[in-house]
PDB file of C-alpha atoms in Angstrom:
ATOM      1  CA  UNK A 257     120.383 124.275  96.735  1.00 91.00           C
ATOM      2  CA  UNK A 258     121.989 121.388  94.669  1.00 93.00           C
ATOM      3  CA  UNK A 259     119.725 121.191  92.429  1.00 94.00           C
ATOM      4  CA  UNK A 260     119.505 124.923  92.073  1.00 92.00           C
ATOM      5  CA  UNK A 261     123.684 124.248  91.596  1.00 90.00           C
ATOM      6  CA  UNK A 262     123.638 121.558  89.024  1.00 93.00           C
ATOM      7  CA  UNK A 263     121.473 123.724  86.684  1.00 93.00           C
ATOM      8  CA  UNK A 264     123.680 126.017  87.140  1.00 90.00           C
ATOM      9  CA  UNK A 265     126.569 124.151  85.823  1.00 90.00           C
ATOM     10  CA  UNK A 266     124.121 121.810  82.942  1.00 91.00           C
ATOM     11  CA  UNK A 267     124.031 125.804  81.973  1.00 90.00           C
ATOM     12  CA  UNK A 268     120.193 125.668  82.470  1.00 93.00           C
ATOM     13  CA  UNK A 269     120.566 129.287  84.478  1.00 92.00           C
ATOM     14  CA  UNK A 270     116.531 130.365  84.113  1.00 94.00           C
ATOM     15  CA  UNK A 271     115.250 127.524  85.872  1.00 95.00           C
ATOM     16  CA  UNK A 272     118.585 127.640  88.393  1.00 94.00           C
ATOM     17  CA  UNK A 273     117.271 131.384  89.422  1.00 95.00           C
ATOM     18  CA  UNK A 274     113.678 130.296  89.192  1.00 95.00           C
ATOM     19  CA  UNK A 275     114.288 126.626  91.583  1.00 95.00           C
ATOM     20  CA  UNK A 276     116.549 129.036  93.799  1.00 95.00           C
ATOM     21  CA  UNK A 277     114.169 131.802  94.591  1.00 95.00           C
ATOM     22  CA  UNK A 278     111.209 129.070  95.371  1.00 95.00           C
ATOM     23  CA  UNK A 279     114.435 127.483  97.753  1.00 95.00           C
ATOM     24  CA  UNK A 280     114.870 131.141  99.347  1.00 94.00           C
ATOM     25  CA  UNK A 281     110.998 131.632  99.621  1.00 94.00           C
ATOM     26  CA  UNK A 282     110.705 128.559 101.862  1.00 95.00           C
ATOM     27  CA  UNK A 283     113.718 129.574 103.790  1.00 94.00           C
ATOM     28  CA  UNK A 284     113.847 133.577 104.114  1.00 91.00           C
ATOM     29  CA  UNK A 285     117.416 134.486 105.367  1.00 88.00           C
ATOM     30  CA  UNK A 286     119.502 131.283 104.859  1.00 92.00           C
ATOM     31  CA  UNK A 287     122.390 133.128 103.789  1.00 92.00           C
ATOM     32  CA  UNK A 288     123.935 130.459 101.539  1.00 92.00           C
ATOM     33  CA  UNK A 289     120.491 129.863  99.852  1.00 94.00           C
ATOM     34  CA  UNK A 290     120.333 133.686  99.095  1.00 94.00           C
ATOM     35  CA  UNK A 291     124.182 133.321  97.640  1.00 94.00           C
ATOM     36  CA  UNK A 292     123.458 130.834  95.708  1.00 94.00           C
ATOM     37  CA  UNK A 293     120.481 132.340  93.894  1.00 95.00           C
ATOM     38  CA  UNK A 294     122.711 135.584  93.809  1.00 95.00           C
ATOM     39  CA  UNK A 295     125.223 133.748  91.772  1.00 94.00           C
ATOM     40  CA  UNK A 296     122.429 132.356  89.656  1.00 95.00           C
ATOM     41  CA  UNK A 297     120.567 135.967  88.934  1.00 95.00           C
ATOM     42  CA  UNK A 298     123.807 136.955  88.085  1.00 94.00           C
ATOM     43  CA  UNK A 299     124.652 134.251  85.299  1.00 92.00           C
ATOM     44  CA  UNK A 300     120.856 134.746  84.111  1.00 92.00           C
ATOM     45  CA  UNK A 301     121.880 138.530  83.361  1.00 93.00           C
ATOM     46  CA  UNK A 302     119.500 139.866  86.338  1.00 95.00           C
ATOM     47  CA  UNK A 303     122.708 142.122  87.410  1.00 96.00           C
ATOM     48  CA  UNK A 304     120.953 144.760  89.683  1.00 96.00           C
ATOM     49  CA  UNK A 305     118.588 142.111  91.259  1.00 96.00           C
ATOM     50  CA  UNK A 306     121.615 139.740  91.934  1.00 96.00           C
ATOM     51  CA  UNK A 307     124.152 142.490  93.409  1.00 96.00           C
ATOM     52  CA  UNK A 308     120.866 143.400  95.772  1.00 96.00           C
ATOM     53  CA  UNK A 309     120.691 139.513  96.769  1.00 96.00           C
ATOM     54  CA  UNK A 310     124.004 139.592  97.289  1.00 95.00           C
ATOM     55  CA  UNK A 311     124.066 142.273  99.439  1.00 93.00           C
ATOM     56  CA  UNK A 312     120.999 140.082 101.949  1.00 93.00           C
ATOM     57  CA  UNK A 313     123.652 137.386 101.511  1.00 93.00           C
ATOM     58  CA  UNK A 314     126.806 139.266 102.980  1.00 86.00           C
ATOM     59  CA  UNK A 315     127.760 140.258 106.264  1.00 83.00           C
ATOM     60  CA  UNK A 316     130.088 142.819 106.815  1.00 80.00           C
ATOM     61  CA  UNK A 317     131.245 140.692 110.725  1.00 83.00           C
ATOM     62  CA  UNK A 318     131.679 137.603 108.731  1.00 81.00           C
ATOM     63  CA  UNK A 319     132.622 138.738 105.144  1.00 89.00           C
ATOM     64  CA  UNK A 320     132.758 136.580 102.400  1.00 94.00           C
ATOM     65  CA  UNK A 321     135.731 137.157  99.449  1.00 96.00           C
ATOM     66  CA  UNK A 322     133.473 135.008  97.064  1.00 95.00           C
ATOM     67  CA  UNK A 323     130.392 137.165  97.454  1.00 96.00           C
ATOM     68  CA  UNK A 324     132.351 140.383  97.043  1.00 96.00           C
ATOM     69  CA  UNK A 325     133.932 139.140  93.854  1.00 96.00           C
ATOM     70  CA  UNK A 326     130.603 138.379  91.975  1.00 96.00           C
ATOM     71  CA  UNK A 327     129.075 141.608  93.834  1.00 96.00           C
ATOM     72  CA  UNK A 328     132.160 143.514  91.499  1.00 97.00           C
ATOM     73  CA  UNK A 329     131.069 141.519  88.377  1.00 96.00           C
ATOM     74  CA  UNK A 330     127.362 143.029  88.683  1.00 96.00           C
ATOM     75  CA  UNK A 331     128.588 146.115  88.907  1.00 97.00           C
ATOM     76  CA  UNK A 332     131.142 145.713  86.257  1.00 96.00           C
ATOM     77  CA  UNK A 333     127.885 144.045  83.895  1.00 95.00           C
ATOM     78  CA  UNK A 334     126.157 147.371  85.014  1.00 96.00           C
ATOM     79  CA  UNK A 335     128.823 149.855  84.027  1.00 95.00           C
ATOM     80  CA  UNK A 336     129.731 150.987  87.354  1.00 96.00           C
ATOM     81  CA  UNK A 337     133.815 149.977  86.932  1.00 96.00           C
ATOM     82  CA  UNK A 338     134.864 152.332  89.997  1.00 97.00           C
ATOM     83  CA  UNK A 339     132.286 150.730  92.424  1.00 97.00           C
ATOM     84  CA  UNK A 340     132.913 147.684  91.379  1.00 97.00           C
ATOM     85  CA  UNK A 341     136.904 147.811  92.037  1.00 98.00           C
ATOM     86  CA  UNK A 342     136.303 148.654  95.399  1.00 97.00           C
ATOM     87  CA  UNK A 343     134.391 145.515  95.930  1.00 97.00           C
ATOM     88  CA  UNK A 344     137.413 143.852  94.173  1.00 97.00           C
ATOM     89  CA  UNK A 345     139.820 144.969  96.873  1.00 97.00           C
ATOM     90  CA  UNK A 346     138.051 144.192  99.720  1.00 96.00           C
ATOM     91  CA  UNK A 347     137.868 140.516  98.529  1.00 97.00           C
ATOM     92  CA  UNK A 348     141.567 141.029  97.845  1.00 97.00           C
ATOM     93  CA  UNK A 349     142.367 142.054 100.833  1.00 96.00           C
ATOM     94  CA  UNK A 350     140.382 139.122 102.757  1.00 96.00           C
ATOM     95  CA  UNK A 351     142.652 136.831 100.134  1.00 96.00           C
ATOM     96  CA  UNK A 352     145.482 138.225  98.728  1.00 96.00           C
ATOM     97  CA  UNK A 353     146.600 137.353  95.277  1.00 95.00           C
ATOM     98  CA  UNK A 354     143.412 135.724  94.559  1.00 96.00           C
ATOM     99  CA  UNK A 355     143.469 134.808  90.763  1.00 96.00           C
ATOM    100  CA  UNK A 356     139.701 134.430  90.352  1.00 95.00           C
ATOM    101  CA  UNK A 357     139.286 138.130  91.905  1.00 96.00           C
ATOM    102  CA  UNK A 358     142.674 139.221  90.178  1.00 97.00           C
ATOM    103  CA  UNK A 359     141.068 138.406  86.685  1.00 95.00           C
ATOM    104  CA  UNK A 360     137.591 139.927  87.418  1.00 96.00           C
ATOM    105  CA  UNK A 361     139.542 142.989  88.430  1.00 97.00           C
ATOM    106  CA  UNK A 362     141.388 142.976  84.908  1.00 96.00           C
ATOM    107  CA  UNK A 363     138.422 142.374  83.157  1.00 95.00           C
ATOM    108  CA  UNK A 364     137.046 145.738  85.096  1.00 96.00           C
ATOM    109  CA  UNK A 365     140.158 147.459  83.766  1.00 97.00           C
ATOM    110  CA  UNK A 366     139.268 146.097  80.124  1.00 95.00           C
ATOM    111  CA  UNK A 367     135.268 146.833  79.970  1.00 93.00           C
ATOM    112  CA  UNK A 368     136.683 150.999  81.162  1.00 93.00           C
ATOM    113  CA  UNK A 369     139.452 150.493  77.868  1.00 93.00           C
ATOM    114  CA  UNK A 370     142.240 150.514  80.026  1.00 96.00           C
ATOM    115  CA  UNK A 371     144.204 147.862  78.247  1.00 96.00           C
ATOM    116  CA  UNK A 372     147.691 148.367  79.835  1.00 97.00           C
ATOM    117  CA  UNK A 373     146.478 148.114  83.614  1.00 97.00           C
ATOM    118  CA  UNK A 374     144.022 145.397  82.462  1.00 97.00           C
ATOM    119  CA  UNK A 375     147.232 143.319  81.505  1.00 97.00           C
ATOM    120  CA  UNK A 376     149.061 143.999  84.225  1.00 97.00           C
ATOM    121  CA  UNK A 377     146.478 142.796  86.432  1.00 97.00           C
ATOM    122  CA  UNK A 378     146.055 139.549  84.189  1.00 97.00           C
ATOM    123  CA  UNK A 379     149.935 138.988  84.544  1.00 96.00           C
ATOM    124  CA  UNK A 380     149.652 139.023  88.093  1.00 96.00           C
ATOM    125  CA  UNK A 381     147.006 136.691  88.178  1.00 95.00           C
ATOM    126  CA  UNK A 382     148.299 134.122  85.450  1.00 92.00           C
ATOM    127  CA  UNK A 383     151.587 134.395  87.647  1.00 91.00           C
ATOM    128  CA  UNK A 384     150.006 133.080  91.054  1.00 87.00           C
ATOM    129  CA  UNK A 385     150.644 129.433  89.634  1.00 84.00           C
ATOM    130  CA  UNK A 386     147.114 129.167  90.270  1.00 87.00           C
ATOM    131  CA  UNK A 387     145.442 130.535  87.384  1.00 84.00           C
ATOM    132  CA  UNK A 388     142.569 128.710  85.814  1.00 87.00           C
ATOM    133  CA  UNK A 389     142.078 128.154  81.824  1.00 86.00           C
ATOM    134  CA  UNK A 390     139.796 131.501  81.834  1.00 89.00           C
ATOM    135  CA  UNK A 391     142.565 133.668  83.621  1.00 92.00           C
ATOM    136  CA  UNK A 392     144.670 132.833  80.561  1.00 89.00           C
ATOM    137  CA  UNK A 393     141.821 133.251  78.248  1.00 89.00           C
ATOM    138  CA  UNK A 394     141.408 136.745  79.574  1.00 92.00           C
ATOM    139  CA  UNK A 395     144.813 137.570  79.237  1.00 94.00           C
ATOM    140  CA  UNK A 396     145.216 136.483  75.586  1.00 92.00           C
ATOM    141  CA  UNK A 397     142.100 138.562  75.344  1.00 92.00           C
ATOM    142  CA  UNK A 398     143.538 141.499  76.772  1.00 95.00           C
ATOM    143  CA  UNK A 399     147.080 141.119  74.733  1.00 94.00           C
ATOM    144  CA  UNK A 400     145.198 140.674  71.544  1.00 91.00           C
ATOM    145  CA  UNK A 401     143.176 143.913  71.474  1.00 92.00           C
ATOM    146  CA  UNK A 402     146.195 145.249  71.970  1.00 93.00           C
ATOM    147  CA  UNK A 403     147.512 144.158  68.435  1.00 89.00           C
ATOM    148  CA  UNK A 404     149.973 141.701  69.974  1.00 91.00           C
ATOM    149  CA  UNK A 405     148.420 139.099  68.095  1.00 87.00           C
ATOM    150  CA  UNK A 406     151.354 136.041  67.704  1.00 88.00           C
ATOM    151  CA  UNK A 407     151.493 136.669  72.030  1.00 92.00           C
ATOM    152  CA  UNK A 408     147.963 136.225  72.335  1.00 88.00           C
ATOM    153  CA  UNK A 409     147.800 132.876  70.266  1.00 86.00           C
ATOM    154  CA  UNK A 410     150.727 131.547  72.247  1.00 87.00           C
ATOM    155  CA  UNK A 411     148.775 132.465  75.719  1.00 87.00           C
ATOM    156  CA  UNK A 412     145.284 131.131  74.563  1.00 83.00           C
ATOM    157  CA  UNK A 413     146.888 128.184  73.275  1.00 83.00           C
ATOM    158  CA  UNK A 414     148.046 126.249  76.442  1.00 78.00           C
ATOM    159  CA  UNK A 415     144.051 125.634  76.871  1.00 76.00           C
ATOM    160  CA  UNK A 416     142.492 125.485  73.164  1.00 75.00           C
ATOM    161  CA  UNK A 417     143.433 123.049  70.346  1.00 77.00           C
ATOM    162  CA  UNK A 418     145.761 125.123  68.257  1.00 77.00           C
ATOM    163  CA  UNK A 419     143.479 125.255  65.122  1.00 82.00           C
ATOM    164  CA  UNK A 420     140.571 127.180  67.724  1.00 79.00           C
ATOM    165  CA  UNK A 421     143.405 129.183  68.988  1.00 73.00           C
ATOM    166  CA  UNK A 422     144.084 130.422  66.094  1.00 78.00           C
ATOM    167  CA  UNK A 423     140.427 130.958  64.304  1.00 79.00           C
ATOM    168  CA  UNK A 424     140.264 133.232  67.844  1.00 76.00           C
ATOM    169  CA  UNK A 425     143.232 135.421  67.073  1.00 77.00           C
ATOM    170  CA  UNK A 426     142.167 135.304  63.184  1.00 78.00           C
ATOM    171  CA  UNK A 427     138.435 136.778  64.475  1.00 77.00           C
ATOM    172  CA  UNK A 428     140.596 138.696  66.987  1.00 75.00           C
ATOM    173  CA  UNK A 429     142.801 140.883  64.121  1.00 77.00           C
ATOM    174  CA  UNK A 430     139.455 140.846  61.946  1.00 78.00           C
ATOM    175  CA  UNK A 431     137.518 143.194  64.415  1.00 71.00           C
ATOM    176  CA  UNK A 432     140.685 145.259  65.320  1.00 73.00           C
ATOM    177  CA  UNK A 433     140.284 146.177  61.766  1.00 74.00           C
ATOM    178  CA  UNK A 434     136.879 147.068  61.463  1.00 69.00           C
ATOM    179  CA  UNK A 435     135.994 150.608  61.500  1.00 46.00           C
ATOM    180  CA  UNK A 436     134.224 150.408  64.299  1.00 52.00           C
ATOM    181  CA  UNK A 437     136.141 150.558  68.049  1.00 51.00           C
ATOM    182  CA  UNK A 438     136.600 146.843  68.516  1.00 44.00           C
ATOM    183  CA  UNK A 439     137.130 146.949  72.165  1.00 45.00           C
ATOM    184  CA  UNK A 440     132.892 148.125  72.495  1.00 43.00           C
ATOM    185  CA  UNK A 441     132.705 144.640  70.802  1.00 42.00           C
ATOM    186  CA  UNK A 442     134.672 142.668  73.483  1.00 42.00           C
ATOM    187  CA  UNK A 443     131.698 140.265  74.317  1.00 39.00           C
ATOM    188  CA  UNK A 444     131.288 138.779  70.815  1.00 38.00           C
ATOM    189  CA  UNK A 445     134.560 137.387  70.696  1.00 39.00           C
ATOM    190  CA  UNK A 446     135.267 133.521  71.312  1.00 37.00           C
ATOM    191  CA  UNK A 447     138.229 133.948  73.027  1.00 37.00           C
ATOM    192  CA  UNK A 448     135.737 136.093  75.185  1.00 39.00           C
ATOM    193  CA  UNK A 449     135.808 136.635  78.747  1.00 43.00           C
ATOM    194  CA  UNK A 450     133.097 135.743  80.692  1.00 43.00           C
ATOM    195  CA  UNK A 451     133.240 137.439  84.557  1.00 45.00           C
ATOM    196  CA  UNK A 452     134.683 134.685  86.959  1.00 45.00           C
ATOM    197  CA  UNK A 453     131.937 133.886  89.398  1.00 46.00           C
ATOM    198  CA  UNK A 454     133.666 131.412  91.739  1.00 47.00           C
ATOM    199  CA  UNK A 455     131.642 129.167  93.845  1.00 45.00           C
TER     200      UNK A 455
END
């Protein structure tokens, strides 16, 4: 399982599903072996197969906030926003406030092009005072397709150099004014907001 982990975070997330399935194989129903490779299908883009692991890995006597939060972000990845909200407030409601869950839950809000409730939900997780870099990256995210551009530079700034901070409002304003709806383009930006998957 730590090795399945540290490939995880070298960013090597093929062979962290691959070592963590053999892991699982040679110990069928160790529940924090089958999390683990969840949370690795999931970075490796295997959404369906991950939220299905998941589900072996989860117990609804002993239920597990972390689990529920990366269970929303397969759904989200899959398109199924609604679904995946309600897995968002029953981690919520195990820990309230939760910024991790808090931003996932915003970025649900964004990826359905509800902008306003997407911020709101950012706000209260940048708030907590225990906000990470990427709840703050999210939020600029969110404030910038919005065309509150000079807000969004002074958000993402706290955690980039301010040269990168602004070259990611500058690509920011660039696809707002493309033709094309620049909120379907969300996951080429470099501000962009990759689903929190805590650990």
């Amino acid at each position: 399982m730590a090795y399945g982990q540290a490939l995880r975070a070298n960013g090597q997330r093929a062979q962290a599903a691959a070592v963590l399935e053999q892991a699982n194989i040679a110990h069928p129903g160790n529940k924090a072996l089958l999390a683990a490779w969840g949370r690795a299908l999931a970075d490796n883009g295997s959404f369906q197969q991950a939220f299905d692991v998941l589900n072996r890995a989860h117990s609804p006597d002993n239920p597990d906030w972390r689990i529920l939060s990366v269970q929303g972000t397969t759904l989200d990845q899959l398109g199924r926003h609604d679904e995946a909200r309600r897995y968002y407030a029953s981690a919520l409601k195990i820990v309230p406030g939760e910024p991790s869950v808090l931003s996932n839950l915003g970025l649900s809000y964004m990826l359905s092009k509800d902008l306003p409730k997407a911020e709101e939900t950012l706000r209260q997780a940048y708030g907590s005072g225990r906000a990470d870099a990427r709840v703050r990256q999210n939020l600029g995210l969110v404030v910038g397709l919005q065309g509150r551009f000079a807000e969004a530079e002074g958000i993402v700034k706290a955690d980039l150099p301010a040269e990168e901070a602004a070259a990611n409002v500058a690509y920011l304003k660039e696809m707002l004014n493309r033709k094309d709806d620049p909120r379907l383009a969300h996951a080429k930006l470099p501000i962009a907001a990759a689903l929190s998957r805590p650990d």
